[in-house]
């Protein structure tokens, strides 16, 4: 069974930094692209960032570009989201998402999310 | 950016009902669309991919249809475990999501 476990969320002041981690199990982590998606309170889901299986390509939303950095360590089956210069509007539940392929295509499996509060 | 307009935002239904949820794309996306179910406190679960392909392990009462700009998720004979929130995701250009449809009793 595919499992994705996010960690690293919490309360941070505006302008601060936070690093989210997501460890995958139940599948060959290095074969799949991974993404982060968020849901702000009362709002819909928003794509944040994605990284392909071999880290060659990364993708960012306009709101994440220049502030967030996605990376992965396939030896640890873990994907990271480094979030800098955080703003109140970054407050959200952040979901780790496994793609259906090694490229950035379609979400297949999701974690339960980790809450980030910027205040 | 491709916008996804999902409707309705909520609906009330009974066990055994047929339920239809629609997503409209602001421009053509072919069949690059998935449907997901999320229950409170749980991870979202993929039901449909490529607009109409049923995810392995998902009951056949779930079906998807559509191409281009209009897509539909249908649940025939709603079951108690189907009360949840459903959303669509387009992946033709980056990812954008429908706002979600809450199905309650």
PDB file of C-alpha atoms in Angstrom:
ATOM      1  CA  UNK A   1       0.000   0.000   0.000  1.00  0.00           C
ATOM      2  CA  UNK A   2       1.279   3.416  -0.953  1.00  0.00           C
ATOM      3  CA  UNK A   3       1.800   5.681   2.025  1.00  0.00           C
ATOM      4  CA  UNK A   4       2.939   9.287   2.070  1.00  0.00           C
ATOM      5  CA  UNK A   5       3.788  10.848   5.406  1.00  0.00           C
ATOM      6  CA  UNK A   6       4.265  14.596   5.612  1.00  0.00           C
ATOM      7  CA  UNK A   7       6.052  16.365   8.429  1.00  0.00           C
ATOM      8  CA  UNK A   8       7.536  19.724   9.257  1.00  0.00           C
ATOM      9  CA  UNK A   9       4.445  21.865   9.451  1.00  0.00           C
ATOM     10  CA  UNK A  10       3.834  24.286  12.279  1.00  0.00           C
ATOM     11  CA  UNK A  11       3.573  27.910  13.307  1.00  0.00           C
ATOM     12  CA  UNK A  12       6.048  30.371  11.819  1.00  0.00           C
ATOM     13  CA  UNK A  13       6.228  34.164  11.781  1.00  0.00           C
ATOM     14  CA  UNK A  14       5.873  36.152   8.557  1.00  0.00           C
ATOM     15  CA  UNK A  15       9.225  36.291   6.794  1.00  0.00           C
ATOM     16  CA  UNK A  16      10.321  33.038   8.373  1.00  0.00           C
ATOM     17  CA  UNK A  17      11.231  29.687   6.859  1.00  0.00           C
ATOM     18  CA  UNK A  18      10.012  26.144   7.149  1.00  0.00           C
ATOM     19  CA  UNK A  19      10.996  22.872   5.512  1.00  0.00           C
ATOM     20  CA  UNK A  20       8.381  20.265   4.818  1.00  0.00           C
ATOM     21  CA  UNK A  21       9.301  16.629   4.309  1.00  0.00           C
ATOM     22  CA  UNK A  22       7.365  13.761   2.834  1.00  0.00           C
ATOM     23  CA  UNK A  23       8.501  10.171   3.069  1.00  0.00           C
ATOM     24  CA  UNK A  24       6.981   7.609   0.761  1.00  0.00           C
ATOM     25  CA  UNK A  25       6.629   3.875   1.231  1.00  0.00           C
ATOM     26  CA  UNK A  26       4.949   0.985  -0.524  1.00  0.00           C
ATOM     27  CA  UNK A  27       6.326   1.936  -3.940  1.00  0.00           C
ATOM     28  CA  UNK A  28       9.633   2.540  -5.715  1.00  0.00           C
ATOM     29  CA  UNK A  29      10.049   6.192  -4.808  1.00  0.00           C
ATOM     30  CA  UNK A  30      12.723   6.921  -7.410  1.00  0.00           C
ATOM     31  CA  UNK A  31      10.340   5.981 -10.250  1.00  0.00           C
ATOM     32  CA  UNK A  32       7.778   8.697  -9.599  1.00  0.00           C
ATOM     33  CA  UNK A  33       7.450  12.431  -9.796  1.00  0.00           C
ATOM     34  CA  UNK A  34       6.340  14.085  -6.567  1.00  0.00           C
ATOM     35  CA  UNK A  35       4.416  17.266  -5.920  1.00  0.00           C
ATOM     36  CA  UNK A  36       3.138  19.559  -3.212  1.00  0.00           C
ATOM     37  CA  UNK A  37      -0.410  20.877  -3.268  1.00  0.00           C
ATOM     38  CA  UNK A  38      -1.992  23.124  -0.652  1.00  0.00           C
ATOM     39  CA  UNK A  39      -5.406  24.103   0.570  1.00  0.00           C
ATOM     40  CA  UNK A  40      -5.783  27.399   2.384  1.00  0.00           C
ATOM     41  CA  UNK A  41      -8.580  27.644   4.959  1.00  0.00           C
ATOM     42  CA  UNK A  42     -11.906  27.944   3.227  1.00  0.00           C
ATOM     43  CA  UNK A  43     -10.357  27.855  -0.229  1.00  0.00           C
ATOM     44  CA  UNK A  44      -9.732  25.306  -2.956  1.00  0.00           C
ATOM     45  CA  UNK A  45      -6.710  23.231  -3.756  1.00  0.00           C
ATOM     46  CA  UNK A  46      -3.685  24.916  -5.319  1.00  0.00           C
ATOM     47  CA  UNK A  47      -0.662  23.365  -6.999  1.00  0.00           C
ATOM     48  CA  UNK A  48       2.572  24.505  -5.366  1.00  0.00           C
ATOM     49  CA  UNK A  49       5.496  22.605  -6.837  1.00  0.00           C
ATOM     50  CA  UNK A  50       6.554  19.386  -8.544  1.00  0.00           C
ATOM     51  CA  UNK A  51       9.774  17.492  -9.175  1.00  0.00           C
ATOM     52  CA  UNK A  52      10.313  14.698 -11.661  1.00  0.00           C
ATOM     53  CA  UNK A  53      11.720  11.345 -10.645  1.00  0.00           C
ATOM     54  CA  UNK A  54      15.380  12.132 -11.400  1.00  0.00           C
ATOM     55  CA  UNK A  55      15.214  15.766 -10.182  1.00  0.00           C
ATOM     56  CA  UNK A  56      16.105  17.119 -13.629  1.00  0.00           C
ATOM     57  CA  UNK A  57      12.950  19.206 -13.893  1.00  0.00           C
ATOM     58  CA  UNK A  58      11.071  21.173 -11.283  1.00  0.00           C
ATOM     59  CA  UNK A  59       7.885  23.188 -11.531  1.00  0.00           C
ATOM     60  CA  UNK A  60       6.496  25.996  -9.399  1.00  0.00           C
ATOM     61  CA  UNK A  61       3.338  28.015  -9.147  1.00  0.00           C
ATOM     62  CA  UNK A  62       3.706  31.746  -9.551  1.00  0.00           C
ATOM     63  CA  UNK A  63       3.110  32.218  -5.833  1.00  0.00           C
ATOM     64  CA  UNK A  64       5.894  29.748  -4.968  1.00  0.00           C
ATOM     65  CA  UNK A  65       8.451  30.826  -7.533  1.00  0.00           C
ATOM     66  CA  UNK A  66      11.491  32.465  -5.974  1.00  0.00           C
ATOM     67  CA  UNK A  67      10.468  31.626  -2.403  1.00  0.00           C
ATOM     68  CA  UNK A  68       9.985  27.858  -2.324  1.00  0.00           C
ATOM     69  CA  UNK A  69      12.413  25.132  -3.399  1.00  0.00           C
ATOM     70  CA  UNK A  70      11.471  21.531  -4.028  1.00  0.00           C
ATOM     71  CA  UNK A  71      14.047  18.769  -3.837  1.00  0.00           C
ATOM     72  CA  UNK A  72      14.185  15.039  -3.260  1.00  0.00           C
ATOM     73  CA  UNK A  73      16.495  12.376  -1.898  1.00  0.00           C
ATOM     74  CA  UNK A  74      15.644   9.108  -3.574  1.00  0.00           C
ATOM     75  CA  UNK A  75      17.958   7.203  -1.227  1.00  0.00           C
ATOM     76  CA  UNK A  76      15.713   8.318   1.639  1.00  0.00           C
ATOM     77  CA  UNK A  77      12.429   8.116  -0.330  1.00  0.00           C
ATOM     78  CA  UNK A  78      11.797  11.686   0.716  1.00  0.00           C
ATOM     79  CA  UNK A  79      10.736  14.870  -1.021  1.00  0.00           C
ATOM     80  CA  UNK A  80      11.221  18.274   0.556  1.00  0.00           C
ATOM     81  CA  UNK A  81       9.700  21.705   0.228  1.00  0.00           C
ATOM     82  CA  UNK A  82      11.866  24.511   1.541  1.00  0.00           C
ATOM     83  CA  UNK A  83       9.664  27.527   2.128  1.00  0.00           C
ATOM     84  CA  UNK A  84      11.313  30.903   2.690  1.00  0.00           C
ATOM     85  CA  UNK A  85       9.957  34.436   3.058  1.00  0.00           C
ATOM     86  CA  UNK A  86       6.675  33.042   4.264  1.00  0.00           C
ATOM     87  CA  UNK A  87       3.556  35.186   4.144  1.00  0.00           C
ATOM     88  CA  UNK A  88       0.205  34.983   5.890  1.00  0.00           C
ATOM     89  CA  UNK A  89      -1.357  33.807   2.639  1.00  0.00           C
ATOM     90  CA  UNK A  90       0.873  30.720   2.697  1.00  0.00           C
ATOM     91  CA  UNK A  91      -1.160  29.453   5.632  1.00  0.00           C
ATOM     92  CA  UNK A  92      -2.597  26.152   4.431  1.00  0.00           C
ATOM     93  CA  UNK A  93      -2.599  22.415   4.717  1.00  0.00           C
ATOM     94  CA  UNK A  94       0.170  21.122   2.478  1.00  0.00           C
ATOM     95  CA  UNK A  95      -0.312  17.772   0.796  1.00  0.00           C
ATOM     96  CA  UNK A  96       2.394  15.548  -0.592  1.00  0.00           C
ATOM     97  CA  UNK A  97       1.329  13.920  -3.846  1.00  0.00           C
ATOM     98  CA  UNK A  98       2.753  10.995  -5.785  1.00  0.00           C
ATOM     99  CA  UNK A  99       2.374  11.170  -9.538  1.00  0.00           C
ATOM    100  CA  UNK A 100       1.264   8.318 -11.752  1.00  0.00           C
ATOM    101  CA  UNK A 101       4.597   8.440 -13.615  1.00  0.00           C
ATOM    102  CA  UNK A 102       8.157   9.687 -13.410  1.00  0.00           C
ATOM    103  CA  UNK A 103       7.126  12.911 -15.079  1.00  0.00           C
ATOM    104  CA  UNK A 104       4.793  15.652 -13.887  1.00  0.00           C
ATOM    105  CA  UNK A 105       1.491  14.282 -15.140  1.00  0.00           C
ATOM    106  CA  UNK A 106      -1.442  13.407 -12.873  1.00  0.00           C
ATOM    107  CA  UNK A 107      -1.776  12.998  -9.130  1.00  0.00           C
ATOM    108  CA  UNK A 108      -2.332   9.432  -8.070  1.00  0.00           C
ATOM    109  CA  UNK A 109      -1.741   9.147  -4.322  1.00  0.00           C
ATOM    110  CA  UNK A 110      -1.948  11.776  -1.612  1.00  0.00           C
ATOM    111  CA  UNK A 111      -0.788  12.165   1.956  1.00  0.00           C
ATOM    112  CA  UNK A 112      -3.034  13.444   4.730  1.00  0.00           C
ATOM    113  CA  UNK A 113      -1.331  16.804   4.814  1.00  0.00           C
ATOM    114  CA  UNK A 114       0.584  18.947   7.248  1.00  0.00           C
ATOM    115  CA  UNK A 115      -0.638  22.312   8.500  1.00  0.00           C
ATOM    116  CA  UNK A 116       1.463  25.425   8.050  1.00  0.00           C
ATOM    117  CA  UNK A 117       0.367  28.548   9.881  1.00  0.00           C
ATOM    118  CA  UNK A 118       2.093  31.842   9.156  1.00  0.00           C
ATOM    119  CA  UNK A 119       1.213  34.319  11.855  1.00  0.00           C
TER     120      UNK A 119
ATOM    121  CA  UNK B   1      -3.976  29.583 -16.597  1.00  0.00           C
ATOM    122  CA  UNK B   2      -6.698  27.015 -17.113  1.00  0.00           C
ATOM    123  CA  UNK B   3      -9.618  27.550 -14.755  1.00  0.00           C
ATOM    124  CA  UNK B   4     -11.828  24.696 -13.619  1.00  0.00           C
ATOM    125  CA  UNK B   5     -15.415  25.476 -12.674  1.00  0.00           C
ATOM    126  CA  UNK B   6     -17.040  22.710 -10.685  1.00  0.00           C
ATOM    127  CA  UNK B   7     -20.738  22.439  -9.898  1.00  0.00           C
ATOM    128  CA  UNK B   8     -22.634  22.131  -7.741  1.00  0.00           C
ATOM    129  CA  UNK B   9     -20.599  23.199  -4.705  1.00  0.00           C
ATOM    130  CA  UNK B  10     -22.745  20.962  -2.542  1.00  0.00           C
ATOM    131  CA  UNK B  11     -25.664  18.633  -2.846  1.00  0.00           C
ATOM    132  CA  UNK B  12     -27.855  16.553  -0.605  1.00  0.00           C
ATOM    133  CA  UNK B  13     -28.710  13.045  -1.656  1.00  0.00           C
ATOM    134  CA  UNK B  14     -30.004   9.780  -0.318  1.00  0.00           C
ATOM    135  CA  UNK B  15     -28.624   6.275  -0.400  1.00  0.00           C
ATOM    136  CA  UNK B  16     -29.479   4.769  -3.768  1.00  0.00           C
ATOM    137  CA  UNK B  17     -29.608   8.105  -5.607  1.00  0.00           C
ATOM    138  CA  UNK B  18     -27.785   8.859  -8.837  1.00  0.00           C
ATOM    139  CA  UNK B  19     -25.425  11.823  -8.452  1.00  0.00           C
ATOM    140  CA  UNK B  20     -23.804  13.889 -11.184  1.00  0.00           C
ATOM    141  CA  UNK B  21     -21.003  16.416 -10.706  1.00  0.00           C
ATOM    142  CA  UNK B  22     -19.650  18.599 -13.493  1.00  0.00           C
ATOM    143  CA  UNK B  23     -16.336  20.305 -14.181  1.00  0.00           C
ATOM    144  CA  UNK B  24     -15.898  22.818 -16.967  1.00  0.00           C
ATOM    145  CA  UNK B  25     -12.490  23.898 -18.202  1.00  0.00           C
ATOM    146  CA  UNK B  26     -11.821  27.438 -19.407  1.00  0.00           C
ATOM    147  CA  UNK B  27     -10.151  25.967 -22.474  1.00  0.00           C
ATOM    148  CA  UNK B  28      -9.848  22.547 -24.059  1.00  0.00           C
ATOM    149  CA  UNK B  29      -7.877  20.020 -22.055  1.00  0.00           C
ATOM    150  CA  UNK B  30      -8.511  16.871 -24.064  1.00  0.00           C
ATOM    151  CA  UNK B  31      -8.983  14.063 -21.576  1.00  0.00           C
ATOM    152  CA  UNK B  32      -6.354  15.316 -19.124  1.00  0.00           C
ATOM    153  CA  UNK B  33      -8.627  15.175 -16.116  1.00  0.00           C
ATOM    154  CA  UNK B  34      -8.922  13.207 -12.905  1.00  0.00           C
ATOM    155  CA  UNK B  35     -11.609  12.911 -10.249  1.00  0.00           C
ATOM    156  CA  UNK B  36     -10.881  12.490  -6.545  1.00  0.00           C
ATOM    157  CA  UNK B  37     -12.794  11.791  -3.359  1.00  0.00           C
ATOM    158  CA  UNK B  38     -11.825  13.189   0.018  1.00  0.00           C
ATOM    159  CA  UNK B  39     -13.320  12.411   3.407  1.00  0.00           C
ATOM    160  CA  UNK B  40     -12.644  14.560   6.480  1.00  0.00           C
ATOM    161  CA  UNK B  41      -9.210  13.896   7.957  1.00  0.00           C
ATOM    162  CA  UNK B  42      -8.263  11.510   5.169  1.00  0.00           C
ATOM    163  CA  UNK B  43      -6.024  11.738   2.127  1.00  0.00           C
ATOM    164  CA  UNK B  44      -7.761  12.326  -1.192  1.00  0.00           C
ATOM    165  CA  UNK B  45      -8.313   9.187  -3.238  1.00  0.00           C
ATOM    166  CA  UNK B  46      -8.228   9.030  -7.030  1.00  0.00           C
ATOM    167  CA  UNK B  47     -11.375   7.619  -8.598  1.00  0.00           C
ATOM    168  CA  UNK B  48     -10.996   8.397 -12.297  1.00  0.00           C
ATOM    169  CA  UNK B  49      -8.076   9.263 -14.572  1.00  0.00           C
ATOM    170  CA  UNK B  50      -7.929  10.212 -18.243  1.00  0.00           C
ATOM    171  CA  UNK B  51     -11.467  11.564 -17.788  1.00  0.00           C
ATOM    172  CA  UNK B  52     -13.160   8.183 -17.974  1.00  0.00           C
ATOM    173  CA  UNK B  53     -10.797   5.428 -16.790  1.00  0.00           C
ATOM    174  CA  UNK B  54     -11.704   3.832 -13.481  1.00  0.00           C
ATOM    175  CA  UNK B  55      -8.896   3.629 -10.943  1.00  0.00           C
ATOM    176  CA  UNK B  56      -8.113   0.077  -9.865  1.00  0.00           C
ATOM    177  CA  UNK B  57     -10.086  -0.922  -6.796  1.00  0.00           C
ATOM    178  CA  UNK B  58     -12.737   1.775  -7.209  1.00  0.00           C
ATOM    179  CA  UNK B  59     -16.322   0.497  -7.366  1.00  0.00           C
ATOM    180  CA  UNK B  60     -17.943   0.470 -10.775  1.00  0.00           C
ATOM    181  CA  UNK B  61     -20.771   2.735  -9.582  1.00  0.00           C
ATOM    182  CA  UNK B  62     -18.298   5.564 -10.191  1.00  0.00           C
ATOM    183  CA  UNK B  63     -17.858   6.686 -13.786  1.00  0.00           C
ATOM    184  CA  UNK B  64     -16.434   9.646 -15.634  1.00  0.00           C
ATOM    185  CA  UNK B  65     -17.101  11.104 -19.035  1.00  0.00           C
ATOM    186  CA  UNK B  66     -16.255  14.093 -21.146  1.00  0.00           C
ATOM    187  CA  UNK B  67     -13.597  15.555 -23.402  1.00  0.00           C
ATOM    188  CA  UNK B  68     -12.367  19.027 -24.165  1.00  0.00           C
ATOM    189  CA  UNK B  69     -14.069  21.433 -21.790  1.00  0.00           C
ATOM    190  CA  UNK B  70     -16.921  19.593 -20.096  1.00  0.00           C
ATOM    191  CA  UNK B  71     -16.566  16.616 -17.780  1.00  0.00           C
ATOM    192  CA  UNK B  72     -18.887  14.658 -15.553  1.00  0.00           C
ATOM    193  CA  UNK B  73     -18.483  12.350 -12.576  1.00  0.00           C
ATOM    194  CA  UNK B  74     -21.474  10.097 -12.015  1.00  0.00           C
ATOM    195  CA  UNK B  75     -22.193   7.951  -9.004  1.00  0.00           C
ATOM    196  CA  UNK B  76     -24.980   5.488  -9.628  1.00  0.00           C
ATOM    197  CA  UNK B  77     -26.751   4.192  -6.543  1.00  0.00           C
ATOM    198  CA  UNK B  78     -25.036   6.278  -3.870  1.00  0.00           C
ATOM    199  CA  UNK B  79     -23.749   4.251  -0.920  1.00  0.00           C
ATOM    200  CA  UNK B  80     -23.266   5.416   2.696  1.00  0.00           C
ATOM    201  CA  UNK B  81     -19.484   5.461   2.261  1.00  0.00           C
ATOM    202  CA  UNK B  82     -19.794   7.816  -0.720  1.00  0.00           C
ATOM    203  CA  UNK B  83     -20.757  10.817   1.354  1.00  0.00           C
ATOM    204  CA  UNK B  84     -17.634  12.922   0.904  1.00  0.00           C
ATOM    205  CA  UNK B  85     -16.182  15.811  -1.063  1.00  0.00           C
ATOM    206  CA  UNK B  86     -15.295  15.305  -4.726  1.00  0.00           C
ATOM    207  CA  UNK B  87     -13.003  17.408  -6.871  1.00  0.00           C
ATOM    208  CA  UNK B  88     -11.584  17.410 -10.371  1.00  0.00           C
ATOM    209  CA  UNK B  89      -8.004  18.082 -11.428  1.00  0.00           C
ATOM    210  CA  UNK B  90      -6.845  19.095 -14.903  1.00  0.00           C
ATOM    211  CA  UNK B  91      -3.282  18.300 -15.905  1.00  0.00           C
ATOM    212  CA  UNK B  92      -3.174  19.614 -19.455  1.00  0.00           C
ATOM    213  CA  UNK B  93      -1.176  22.630 -18.296  1.00  0.00           C
ATOM    214  CA  UNK B  94       0.254  22.479 -14.803  1.00  0.00           C
ATOM    215  CA  UNK B  95      -2.461  21.461 -12.346  1.00  0.00           C
ATOM    216  CA  UNK B  96      -5.635  23.300 -11.479  1.00  0.00           C
ATOM    217  CA  UNK B  97      -8.486  22.028  -9.398  1.00  0.00           C
ATOM    218  CA  UNK B  98     -12.214  22.350  -9.235  1.00  0.00           C
ATOM    219  CA  UNK B  99     -13.540  23.958  -6.067  1.00  0.00           C
ATOM    220  CA  UNK B 100     -15.050  20.714  -4.851  1.00  0.00           C
ATOM    221  CA  UNK B 101     -18.523  19.289  -4.350  1.00  0.00           C
ATOM    222  CA  UNK B 102     -19.631  18.204  -0.905  1.00  0.00           C
ATOM    223  CA  UNK B 103     -22.108  15.332  -1.049  1.00  0.00           C
ATOM    224  CA  UNK B 104     -24.060  14.947   2.153  1.00  0.00           C
ATOM    225  CA  UNK B 105     -27.119  13.167   3.374  1.00  0.00           C
TER     226      UNK B 105
END
